[in-house]
Amino acid sequence: MGMTRRDFLNACLGLGVIAVAGQQKVRANSHREQWYLFGTLVDVTLGGVDSDEAASALSSLSAELHQRNRDWHPWRPGIMGDINAAIASSEGIAVDGHMAHMVSQCQQLHLASDGTFNPAIGKIVAQWGFHGDSSKRGQLPDRDLIARILATAPSPQDLHLGDGNLVSHNTEVQLDFGGYAKGYAIDLGRQLLAQRGVALALINAGGDLVTLGHAPDEHPWRVAIRHPQRNGQIAWLEVYGSEAVFTSGNYERYREHNGIRYPHIIDPRTGGPVQEIASATVVHRDAALADAAATALVVAGSKHWQDVAERLGVDQAMVVDAQGRIDQTSAMAERLRLSS
Ligand code: ADP
Ligand code: MG
């Protein structure tokens, strides 16, 4: 993926998480590499392996993640584009095992999240101009057009999978895994590292991260969560074993019109960007679920996020509203250290 200097700086500045190995030992023997993928800087640290093992694991991981980025890119030509073209013309399309698994997990997540996580609203996300490398400027989308799309209630439940063939009963469905595929992909990356015998790893994709290790172990990663409204961190926590920490926020990607910010997380009920919640952070073993859940909690809002988290099986979550008020589950409060 091509990257301008400005993209690179944005990726570095946009890190929602600053992760540091907790132990000198890990740092001394650690191996690090960075790639620009999934619209962000992916920073990988491996520990507990020698240099040769690390180099070979990193090159396999690089190949895997680059492939997934190409395959599941939300707007560049690739598998998603082919699927969306087939849906628009009421045709079935053959999908591989990963895609079949992703579609069915997204159907479950959509139901469990009470519709707040809806990766079938790609057509609306595109109308708002979020399918591009830079923010769209100028006129806001045509509300009538959005209303017409919404009237068909596009949802992952419109999709049917049989014998590796995907069909949609709604031609207005356009799949957009922008709120989910990064989690799924870095989870695959973590599995690959585990299979190669890597004992300790951190894959940090612009603040969304997975860790690999043995819990409890003596190598916690100290993970800082970026403040959604100002520079610096809002909180930090120690991450052990195999966990995922995902944050969705309206501070990294948004468009501006007449001084108003329109963030990239869309409420599927209204077809418009969510303004009430600034960010949501989820800790869970399953990175794909954590990614989707963080997006869902932003949409669910301050009144409903606890219910949606419970329905999704998320017990560790924090939500920050537009006024900077922090709300968290009791399990999250036990491990999160708020910064003063
Ligand atoms: P980030 O990209 O910063 O990690 P998210 O994980 O929340 O943030 O993903 C946001 C992306 O998900 C949007 O850019 C869009 O592609 C897609 N999206 C927007 N609204 C929703 C929604 N309600 N449900 C599922 N996906 C969404
Ligand atoms: Mg997400």
mmCIF file of C-alpha atoms and ligand atoms in Angstrom:
data_model
loop_
_atom_site.group_PDB
_atom_site.id
_atom_site.type_symbol
_atom_site.label_atom_id
_atom_site.label_comp_id
_atom_site.label_asym_id
_atom_site.label_seq_id
_atom_site.Cartn_x
_atom_site.Cartn_y
_atom_site.Cartn_z
ATOM 1 C CA MET A 1 0.000 0.000 0.000
ATOM 2 C CA GLY A 2 1.452 3.356 -0.953
ATOM 3 C CA MET A 3 1.941 5.798 1.844
ATOM 4 C CA THR A 4 2.703 9.490 1.734
ATOM 5 C CA ARG A 5 4.857 11.104 4.370
ATOM 6 C CA ARG A 6 1.728 12.718 5.753
ATOM 7 C CA ASP A 7 -0.055 9.357 6.015
ATOM 8 C CA PHE A 8 2.954 8.029 7.845
ATOM 9 C CA LEU A 9 2.965 10.903 10.311
ATOM 10 C CA ASN A 10 -0.775 10.523 10.807
ATOM 11 C CA ALA A 11 -0.305 6.837 11.470
ATOM 12 C CA CYS A 12 2.359 7.528 14.079
ATOM 13 C CA LEU A 13 0.430 10.334 15.728
ATOM 14 C CA GLY A 14 -2.795 8.379 15.583
ATOM 15 C CA LEU A 15 -1.597 5.555 17.784
ATOM 16 C CA GLY A 16 -4.326 5.028 20.325
ATOM 17 C CA VAL A 17 -2.090 2.839 22.362
ATOM 18 C CA ILE A 18 1.495 3.064 23.424
ATOM 19 C CA ALA A 19 2.623 -0.401 24.330
ATOM 20 C CA VAL A 20 5.868 -1.111 26.103
ATOM 21 C CA ALA A 21 7.202 -4.464 27.154
ATOM 22 C CA GLY A 22 7.033 -4.666 30.895
ATOM 23 C CA GLN A 23 10.275 -6.525 31.381
ATOM 24 C CA GLN A 24 13.822 -5.613 30.544
ATOM 25 C CA LYS A 25 14.399 -9.212 29.451
ATOM 26 C CA VAL A 26 11.777 -8.976 26.714
ATOM 27 C CA ARG A 27 13.098 -5.696 25.500
ATOM 28 C CA ALA A 28 16.673 -6.945 25.360
ATOM 29 C CA ASN A 29 15.768 -9.961 23.203
ATOM 30 C CA SER A 30 12.932 -8.419 21.304
ATOM 31 C CA HIS A 31 12.564 -8.213 17.555
ATOM 32 C CA ARG A 32 10.516 -5.470 15.990
ATOM 33 C CA GLU A 33 9.117 -4.641 12.611
ATOM 34 C CA GLN A 34 6.577 -2.174 11.252
ATOM 35 C CA TRP A 35 4.370 -2.121 8.183
ATOM 36 C CA TYR A 36 1.720 0.264 6.944
ATOM 37 C CA LEU A 37 -1.442 -1.873 6.700
ATOM 38 C CA PHE A 38 -5.183 -1.588 7.406
ATOM 39 C CA GLY A 39 -4.864 2.163 7.054
ATOM 40 C CA THR A 40 -2.477 2.378 9.968
ATOM 41 C CA LEU A 41 0.997 1.574 11.227
ATOM 42 C CA VAL A 42 1.260 -2.054 12.357
ATOM 43 C CA ASP A 43 4.058 -2.508 14.874
ATOM 44 C CA VAL A 44 5.065 -6.059 15.803
ATOM 45 C CA THR A 45 7.300 -7.042 18.704
ATOM 46 C CA LEU A 46 8.374 -10.643 19.276
ATOM 47 C CA GLY A 47 10.082 -11.995 22.362
ATOM 48 C CA GLY A 48 11.445 -15.347 23.490
ATOM 49 C CA VAL A 49 12.833 -16.342 20.076
ATOM 50 C CA ASP A 50 16.301 -16.127 18.571
ATOM 51 C CA SER A 51 17.070 -13.803 15.680
ATOM 52 C CA ASP A 52 16.681 -16.411 12.936
ATOM 53 C CA GLU A 53 13.350 -17.650 14.272
ATOM 54 C CA ALA A 54 12.156 -14.083 14.686
ATOM 55 C CA ALA A 55 13.164 -13.086 11.152
ATOM 56 C CA SER A 56 11.400 -16.053 9.631
ATOM 57 C CA ALA A 57 8.270 -15.600 11.777
ATOM 58 C CA LEU A 58 8.165 -11.897 10.904
ATOM 59 C CA SER A 59 8.429 -12.591 7.202
ATOM 60 C CA SER A 60 5.560 -15.119 7.306
ATOM 61 C CA LEU A 61 3.518 -12.695 9.378
ATOM 62 C CA SER A 62 4.237 -9.898 6.928
ATOM 63 C CA ALA A 63 3.090 -12.019 3.977
ATOM 64 C CA GLU A 64 -0.064 -13.066 5.833
ATOM 65 C CA LEU A 65 -1.069 -9.571 6.934
ATOM 66 C CA HIS A 66 -0.290 -7.970 3.563
ATOM 67 C CA GLN A 67 -2.463 -10.598 1.865
ATOM 68 C CA ARG A 68 -5.341 -10.003 4.304
ATOM 69 C CA ASN A 69 -5.067 -6.251 3.829
ATOM 70 C CA ARG A 70 -5.368 -6.695 0.050
ATOM 71 C CA ASP A 71 -8.189 -9.244 0.331
ATOM 72 C CA TRP A 72 -10.381 -7.397 2.782
ATOM 73 C CA HIS A 73 -9.681 -3.795 1.898
ATOM 74 C CA PRO A 74 -12.979 -1.896 2.218
ATOM 75 C CA TRP A 75 -12.725 0.072 -1.050
ATOM 76 C CA ARG A 76 -9.774 -1.021 -3.175
ATOM 77 C CA PRO A 77 -10.336 -3.711 -5.814
ATOM 78 C CA GLY A 78 -10.255 -7.159 -4.225
ATOM 79 C CA ILE A 79 -12.452 -9.831 -2.711
ATOM 80 C CA MET A 80 -14.768 -7.324 -0.996
ATOM 81 C CA GLY A 81 -15.274 -5.422 -4.257
ATOM 82 C CA ASP A 82 -16.089 -8.652 -6.092
ATOM 83 C CA ILE A 83 -18.568 -9.681 -3.399
ATOM 84 C CA ASN A 84 -20.225 -6.269 -3.393
ATOM 85 C CA ALA A 85 -20.503 -6.235 -7.191
ATOM 86 C CA ALA A 86 -22.161 -9.671 -7.076
ATOM 87 C CA ILE A 87 -24.602 -8.518 -4.360
ATOM 88 C CA ALA A 88 -25.538 -5.401 -6.341
ATOM 89 C CA SER A 89 -26.406 -7.509 -9.371
ATOM 90 C CA SER A 90 -28.261 -10.227 -7.394
ATOM 91 C CA GLU A 91 -25.683 -12.855 -8.210
ATOM 92 C CA GLY A 92 -24.204 -15.520 -5.997
ATOM 93 C CA ILE A 93 -20.436 -15.629 -5.484
ATOM 94 C CA ALA A 94 -18.078 -18.350 -4.269
ATOM 95 C CA VAL A 95 -16.284 -17.425 -1.033
ATOM 96 C CA ASP A 96 -13.393 -19.061 0.811
ATOM 97 C CA GLY A 97 -13.492 -20.474 4.328
ATOM 98 C CA HIS A 98 -12.311 -17.265 5.974
ATOM 99 C CA MET A 99 -14.947 -15.179 4.244
ATOM 100 C CA ALA A 100 -17.675 -17.697 5.102
ATOM 101 C CA HIS A 101 -16.538 -17.621 8.726
ATOM 102 C CA MET A 102 -16.378 -13.821 8.769
ATOM 103 C CA VAL A 103 -19.863 -13.496 7.314
ATOM 104 C CA SER A 104 -21.379 -15.847 9.849
ATOM 105 C CA GLN A 105 -19.528 -14.269 12.787
ATOM 106 C CA CYS A 106 -20.752 -10.859 11.571
ATOM 107 C CA GLN A 107 -24.319 -12.161 11.439
ATOM 108 C CA GLN A 108 -24.006 -13.252 15.067
ATOM 109 C CA LEU A 109 -22.344 -9.997 16.123
ATOM 110 C CA HIS A 110 -25.014 -7.958 14.366
ATOM 111 C CA LEU A 111 -27.765 -9.798 16.254
ATOM 112 C CA ALA A 112 -25.974 -9.793 19.591
ATOM 113 C CA SER A 113 -25.145 -6.089 19.280
ATOM 114 C CA ASP A 114 -28.819 -5.278 18.729
ATOM 115 C CA GLY A 115 -28.004 -4.039 15.235
ATOM 116 C CA THR A 116 -25.446 -1.443 16.388
ATOM 117 C CA PHE A 117 -22.651 -3.374 14.625
ATOM 118 C CA ASN A 118 -23.812 -3.584 11.037
ATOM 119 C CA PRO A 119 -21.144 -4.305 8.404
ATOM 120 C CA ALA A 120 -23.814 -4.379 5.660
ATOM 121 C CA ILE A 121 -24.201 -0.582 5.533
ATOM 122 C CA GLY A 122 -21.193 -0.048 3.258
ATOM 123 C CA LYS A 123 -23.309 1.905 0.819
ATOM 124 C CA ILE A 124 -24.104 4.472 3.518
ATOM 125 C CA VAL A 125 -20.492 4.601 4.744
ATOM 126 C CA ALA A 126 -19.465 5.295 1.127
ATOM 127 C CA GLN A 127 -22.085 8.055 0.819
ATOM 128 C CA TRP A 128 -20.503 9.798 3.782
ATOM 129 C CA GLY A 129 -17.192 9.650 1.943
ATOM 130 C CA PHE A 130 -15.312 7.265 4.203
ATOM 131 C CA HIS A 131 -14.250 4.973 1.399
ATOM 132 C CA GLY A 132 -11.110 6.842 0.477
ATOM 133 C CA ASP A 133 -7.571 7.429 1.692
ATOM 134 C CA SER A 134 -8.243 11.042 2.606
ATOM 135 C CA SER A 135 -11.301 12.690 4.125
ATOM 136 C CA LYS A 136 -13.938 13.836 1.698
ATOM 137 C CA ARG A 137 -14.710 17.533 1.550
ATOM 138 C CA GLY A 138 -17.641 19.576 0.389
ATOM 139 C CA GLN A 139 -21.335 18.781 0.419
ATOM 140 C CA LEU A 140 -22.732 16.250 2.863
ATOM 141 C CA PRO A 141 -24.473 13.213 1.386
ATOM 142 C CA ASP A 142 -27.987 13.293 0.020
ATOM 143 C CA ARG A 143 -30.250 12.435 2.972
ATOM 144 C CA ASP A 144 -32.984 11.145 0.650
ATOM 145 C CA LEU A 145 -30.601 8.690 -0.894
ATOM 146 C CA ILE A 146 -29.526 7.511 2.559
ATOM 147 C CA ALA A 147 -33.179 7.199 3.595
ATOM 148 C CA ARG A 148 -33.868 5.060 0.520
ATOM 149 C CA ILE A 149 -30.999 2.724 1.385
ATOM 150 C CA LEU A 150 -32.110 2.596 5.051
ATOM 151 C CA ALA A 151 -35.678 1.743 4.008
ATOM 152 C CA THR A 152 -34.403 -1.599 2.702
ATOM 153 C CA ALA A 153 -32.876 -2.305 6.160
ATOM 154 C CA PRO A 154 -29.531 -3.608 4.861
ATOM 155 C CA SER A 155 -28.176 -6.151 7.314
ATOM 156 C CA PRO A 156 -25.894 -9.208 7.411
ATOM 157 C CA GLN A 157 -29.097 -11.219 7.948
ATOM 158 C CA ASP A 158 -29.874 -10.574 4.258
ATOM 159 C CA LEU A 159 -26.933 -12.816 3.391
ATOM 160 C CA HIS A 160 -27.215 -16.539 2.856
ATOM 161 C CA LEU A 161 -24.351 -18.958 2.720
ATOM 162 C CA GLY A 162 -24.583 -22.444 1.308
ATOM 163 C CA ASP A 163 -21.874 -24.703 -0.085
ATOM 164 C CA GLY A 164 -19.365 -21.867 -0.088
ATOM 165 C CA ASN A 165 -21.699 -19.678 -2.098
ATOM 166 C CA LEU A 166 -22.795 -16.285 -0.817
ATOM 167 C CA VAL A 167 -26.080 -14.697 -1.903
ATOM 168 C CA SER A 168 -27.816 -11.543 -0.695
ATOM 169 C CA HIS A 169 -31.557 -11.038 -0.725
ATOM 170 C CA ASN A 170 -31.069 -7.286 -0.625
ATOM 171 C CA THR A 171 -29.210 -5.532 -3.444
ATOM 172 C CA GLU A 172 -28.634 -2.469 -1.206
ATOM 173 C CA VAL A 173 -26.314 -4.507 1.033
ATOM 174 C CA GLN A 174 -22.641 -3.608 0.614
ATOM 175 C CA LEU A 175 -20.230 -5.311 2.971
ATOM 176 C CA ASP A 176 -17.758 -3.074 4.786
ATOM 177 C CA PHE A 177 -15.534 -4.889 7.258
ATOM 178 C CA GLY A 178 -13.741 -1.677 8.259
ATOM 179 C CA GLY A 179 -14.925 -2.164 11.843
ATOM 180 C CA TYR A 180 -14.016 -5.841 12.040
ATOM 181 C CA ALA A 181 -11.443 -7.170 9.542
ATOM 182 C CA LYS A 182 -8.428 -5.640 11.273
ATOM 183 C CA GLY A 183 -9.329 -7.622 14.396
ATOM 184 C CA TYR A 184 -9.900 -10.804 12.430
ATOM 185 C CA ALA A 185 -6.632 -10.361 10.511
ATOM 186 C CA ILE A 186 -4.380 -9.662 13.467
ATOM 187 C CA ASP A 187 -5.980 -12.600 15.277
ATOM 188 C CA LEU A 188 -4.901 -14.778 12.329
ATOM 189 C CA GLY A 189 -1.452 -13.216 12.640
ATOM 190 C CA ARG A 190 -1.324 -14.145 16.312
ATOM 191 C CA GLN A 191 -2.320 -17.758 15.482
ATOM 192 C CA LEU A 192 0.420 -17.930 12.874
ATOM 193 C CA LEU A 193 3.026 -16.741 15.395
ATOM 194 C CA ALA A 194 1.791 -19.262 17.967
ATOM 195 C CA GLN A 195 2.058 -22.110 15.428
ATOM 196 C CA ARG A 196 5.623 -21.064 14.701
ATOM 197 C CA GLY A 197 6.498 -21.407 18.359
ATOM 198 C CA VAL A 198 6.755 -17.716 19.173
ATOM 199 C CA ALA A 199 6.210 -17.460 22.919
ATOM 200 C CA LEU A 200 5.640 -13.766 23.325
ATOM 201 C CA ALA A 201 4.273 -11.254 20.847
ATOM 202 C CA LEU A 202 2.518 -7.956 20.505
ATOM 203 C CA ILE A 203 0.840 -6.905 17.261
ATOM 204 C CA ASN A 204 -0.159 -3.262 17.588
ATOM 205 C CA ALA A 205 -2.205 -1.976 14.675
ATOM 206 C CA GLY A 206 -2.409 1.746 15.315
ATOM 207 C CA GLY A 207 -3.599 1.297 18.876
ATOM 208 C CA ASP A 208 -5.684 -1.817 18.337
ATOM 209 C CA LEU A 209 -3.649 -4.752 19.487
ATOM 210 C CA VAL A 210 -3.356 -8.429 20.251
ATOM 211 C CA THR A 211 -0.866 -10.102 22.543
ATOM 212 C CA LEU A 212 0.406 -13.633 22.627
ATOM 213 C CA GLY A 213 1.820 -15.190 25.765
ATOM 214 C CA HIS A 214 1.092 -17.349 28.732
ATOM 215 C CA ALA A 215 -1.250 -16.025 31.343
ATOM 216 C CA PRO A 216 -0.403 -15.339 34.009
ATOM 217 C CA ASP A 217 3.181 -14.669 33.029
ATOM 218 C CA GLU A 218 5.913 -12.330 34.093
ATOM 219 C CA HIS A 219 5.851 -10.358 30.870
ATOM 220 C CA PRO A 220 2.946 -7.953 30.924
ATOM 221 C CA TRP A 221 2.709 -5.323 28.216
ATOM 222 C CA ARG A 222 1.967 -1.907 29.553
ATOM 223 C CA VAL A 223 -0.677 -0.545 27.230
ATOM 224 C CA ALA A 224 -1.707 3.097 27.261
ATOM 225 C CA ILE A 225 -5.049 4.160 25.819
ATOM 226 C CA ARG A 226 -5.028 7.488 24.056
ATOM 227 C CA HIS A 227 -7.286 10.257 25.268
ATOM 228 C CA PRO A 228 -9.972 10.756 22.606
ATOM 229 C CA GLN A 229 -10.088 14.523 23.077
ATOM 230 C CA ARG A 230 -6.557 15.662 23.810
ATOM 231 C CA ASN A 231 -2.951 14.627 23.534
ATOM 232 C CA GLY A 232 -1.702 11.990 25.903
ATOM 233 C CA GLN A 233 -3.210 8.967 27.545
ATOM 234 C CA ILE A 234 -6.532 8.595 29.314
ATOM 235 C CA ALA A 235 -5.660 5.330 31.045
ATOM 236 C CA TRP A 236 -3.324 2.376 30.963
ATOM 237 C CA LEU A 237 -3.498 -1.295 31.760
ATOM 238 C CA GLU A 238 -1.264 -4.319 31.887
ATOM 239 C CA VAL A 239 -2.011 -6.951 29.287
ATOM 240 C CA TYR A 240 -1.003 -10.573 29.848
ATOM 241 C CA GLY A 241 -1.232 -13.783 27.897
ATOM 242 C CA SER A 242 -3.406 -13.750 24.802
ATOM 243 C CA GLU A 243 -5.699 -10.777 24.856
ATOM 244 C CA ALA A 244 -6.959 -8.123 22.479
ATOM 245 C CA VAL A 245 -7.470 -4.423 23.251
ATOM 246 C CA PHE A 246 -9.499 -2.469 20.689
ATOM 247 C CA THR A 247 -10.573 1.153 20.682
ATOM 248 C CA SER A 248 -13.047 2.752 18.311
ATOM 249 C CA GLY A 249 -13.298 6.461 18.276
ATOM 250 C CA ASN A 250 -14.537 9.400 16.383
ATOM 251 C CA TYR A 251 -11.258 11.294 16.685
ATOM 252 C CA GLU A 252 -9.165 9.620 14.002
ATOM 253 C CA ARG A 253 -11.352 9.543 10.942
ATOM 254 C CA TYR A 254 -14.007 12.166 10.354
ATOM 255 C CA ARG A 255 -14.993 14.821 7.859
ATOM 256 C CA GLU A 256 -15.708 18.428 8.628
ATOM 257 C CA HIS A 257 -18.381 20.637 7.129
ATOM 258 C CA ASN A 258 -19.238 24.165 8.290
ATOM 259 C CA GLY A 259 -17.286 23.574 11.477
ATOM 260 C CA ILE A 260 -19.131 20.367 12.386
ATOM 261 C CA ARG A 261 -17.344 17.045 12.628
ATOM 262 C CA TYR A 262 -18.896 13.967 11.076
ATOM 263 C CA PRO A 263 -17.057 10.888 12.379
ATOM 264 C CA HIS A 264 -16.776 7.614 10.470
ATOM 265 C CA ILE A 265 -18.850 5.436 12.783
ATOM 266 C CA ILE A 266 -22.404 5.374 11.479
ATOM 267 C CA ASP A 267 -25.526 4.659 13.500
ATOM 268 C CA PRO A 268 -27.313 2.059 11.346
ATOM 269 C CA ARG A 269 -30.676 3.257 12.675
ATOM 270 C CA THR A 270 -30.267 6.853 11.455
ATOM 271 C CA GLY A 271 -27.720 6.458 8.659
ATOM 272 C CA GLY A 272 -25.702 9.314 10.191
ATOM 273 C CA PRO A 273 -22.438 9.561 12.146
ATOM 274 C CA VAL A 274 -22.435 9.022 15.896
ATOM 275 C CA GLN A 275 -21.587 12.167 17.870
ATOM 276 C CA GLU A 276 -22.443 11.266 21.463
ATOM 277 C CA ILE A 277 -19.584 8.879 22.258
ATOM 278 C CA ALA A 278 -15.965 9.862 21.736
ATOM 279 C CA SER A 279 -14.460 6.401 22.133
ATOM 280 C CA ALA A 280 -15.022 2.871 23.362
ATOM 281 C CA THR A 281 -12.324 0.421 24.421
ATOM 282 C CA VAL A 282 -12.887 -3.329 24.697
ATOM 283 C CA VAL A 283 -10.630 -6.035 26.116
ATOM 284 C CA HIS A 284 -11.438 -9.593 25.055
ATOM 285 C CA ARG A 285 -9.680 -12.800 24.012
ATOM 286 C CA ASP A 286 -11.228 -12.697 20.530
ATOM 287 C CA ALA A 287 -9.793 -9.769 18.571
ATOM 288 C CA ALA A 288 -12.455 -9.819 15.838
ATOM 289 C CA LEU A 289 -15.144 -9.642 18.502
ATOM 290 C CA ALA A 290 -13.259 -6.889 20.372
ATOM 291 C CA ASP A 291 -12.985 -4.847 17.159
ATOM 292 C CA ALA A 292 -16.680 -5.189 16.302
ATOM 293 C CA ALA A 293 -17.735 -4.639 19.913
ATOM 294 C CA ALA A 294 -15.761 -1.386 20.230
ATOM 295 C CA THR A 295 -17.573 -0.060 17.139
ATOM 296 C CA ALA A 296 -20.921 -1.314 18.490
ATOM 297 C CA LEU A 297 -20.475 0.379 21.881
ATOM 298 C CA VAL A 298 -19.811 3.744 20.231
ATOM 299 C CA VAL A 299 -23.116 3.381 18.378
ATOM 300 C CA ALA A 300 -25.014 2.014 21.403
ATOM 301 C CA GLY A 301 -24.399 5.254 23.294
ATOM 302 C CA SER A 302 -24.194 6.093 26.985
ATOM 303 C CA LYS A 303 -27.625 4.656 27.832
ATOM 304 C CA HIS A 304 -27.297 1.298 26.126
ATOM 305 C CA TRP A 305 -23.623 0.394 25.883
ATOM 306 C CA GLN A 306 -23.639 -1.736 29.052
ATOM 307 C CA ASP A 307 -26.532 -3.849 27.704
ATOM 308 C CA VAL A 308 -24.903 -4.281 24.321
ATOM 309 C CA ALA A 309 -21.568 -5.214 25.936
ATOM 310 C CA GLU A 310 -23.306 -7.858 28.038
ATOM 311 C CA ARG A 311 -25.146 -9.281 25.040
ATOM 312 C CA LEU A 312 -21.854 -9.479 23.150
ATOM 313 C CA GLY A 313 -20.166 -11.317 26.031
ATOM 314 C CA VAL A 314 -17.836 -8.386 26.696
ATOM 315 C CA ASP A 315 -17.158 -7.848 30.379
ATOM 316 C CA GLN A 316 -14.233 -5.415 30.104
ATOM 317 C CA ALA A 317 -15.133 -2.145 28.413
ATOM 318 C CA MET A 318 -14.700 1.592 28.841
ATOM 319 C CA VAL A 319 -16.671 4.339 27.124
ATOM 320 C CA VAL A 320 -15.759 8.034 26.966
ATOM 321 C CA ASP A 321 -18.491 10.448 25.960
ATOM 322 C CA ALA A 322 -18.171 13.704 24.037
ATOM 323 C CA GLN A 323 -17.839 15.604 27.343
ATOM 324 C CA GLY A 324 -14.924 13.406 28.366
ATOM 325 C CA ARG A 325 -16.891 11.490 31.000
ATOM 326 C CA ILE A 326 -15.512 8.007 31.548
ATOM 327 C CA ASP A 327 -17.777 5.049 32.197
ATOM 328 C CA GLN A 328 -16.554 1.488 32.559
ATOM 329 C CA THR A 329 -17.635 -2.003 33.538
ATOM 330 C CA SER A 330 -16.591 -3.221 36.982
ATOM 331 C CA ALA A 331 -14.237 -5.810 35.450
ATOM 332 C CA MET A 332 -12.543 -3.042 33.461
ATOM 333 C CA ALA A 333 -12.316 -0.789 36.528
ATOM 334 C CA GLU A 334 -10.407 -3.547 38.328
ATOM 335 C CA ARG A 335 -7.501 -3.433 35.905
ATOM 336 C CA LEU A 336 -7.589 -0.026 34.267
ATOM 337 C CA ARG A 337 -5.462 2.726 35.777
ATOM 338 C CA LEU A 338 -6.902 6.142 34.922
ATOM 339 C CA SER A 339 -4.356 8.844 34.234
ATOM 340 C CA SER A 340 -4.777 12.015 36.190
HETATM 341 P P1 ADP B 1 -11.130 2.144 13.391
HETATM 342 O O1 ADP B 1 -11.177 2.025 11.896
HETATM 343 O O2 ADP B 1 -10.693 3.482 13.877
HETATM 344 O O3 ADP B 1 -10.457 0.997 14.059
HETATM 345 P P2 ADP B 1 -13.746 1.012 13.901
HETATM 346 O O4 ADP B 1 -13.215 -0.312 14.240
HETATM 347 O O5 ADP B 1 -14.823 1.525 14.756
HETATM 348 O O6 ADP B 1 -12.635 2.135 13.873
HETATM 349 O O7 ADP B 1 -14.263 0.922 12.413
HETATM 350 C C1 ADP B 1 -14.928 1.999 11.799
HETATM 351 C C2 ADP B 1 -15.252 1.574 10.377
HETATM 352 O O8 ADP B 1 -16.279 0.567 10.399
HETATM 353 C C3 ADP B 1 -15.809 2.693 9.525
HETATM 354 O O9 ADP B 1 -14.777 3.392 8.854
HETATM 355 C C4 ADP B 1 -16.706 1.940 8.573
HETATM 356 O O10 ADP B 1 -15.931 1.390 7.535
HETATM 357 C C5 ADP B 1 -17.248 0.819 9.412
HETATM 358 N N1 ADP B 1 -18.481 1.159 10.144
HETATM 359 C C6 ADP B 1 -19.033 2.375 10.390
HETATM 360 N N2 ADP B 1 -20.138 2.278 11.138
HETATM 361 C C7 ADP B 1 -20.322 0.955 11.395
HETATM 362 C C8 ADP B 1 -21.304 0.205 12.122
HETATM 363 N N3 ADP B 1 -22.319 0.784 12.770
HETATM 364 N N4 ADP B 1 -21.160 -1.151 12.156
HETATM 365 C C9 ADP B 1 -20.137 -1.772 11.514
HETATM 366 N N5 ADP B 1 -19.175 -1.131 10.827
HETATM 367 C C10 ADP B 1 -19.260 0.225 10.761
HETATM 368 MG MG MG B 2 -14.085 -1.823 15.306
#
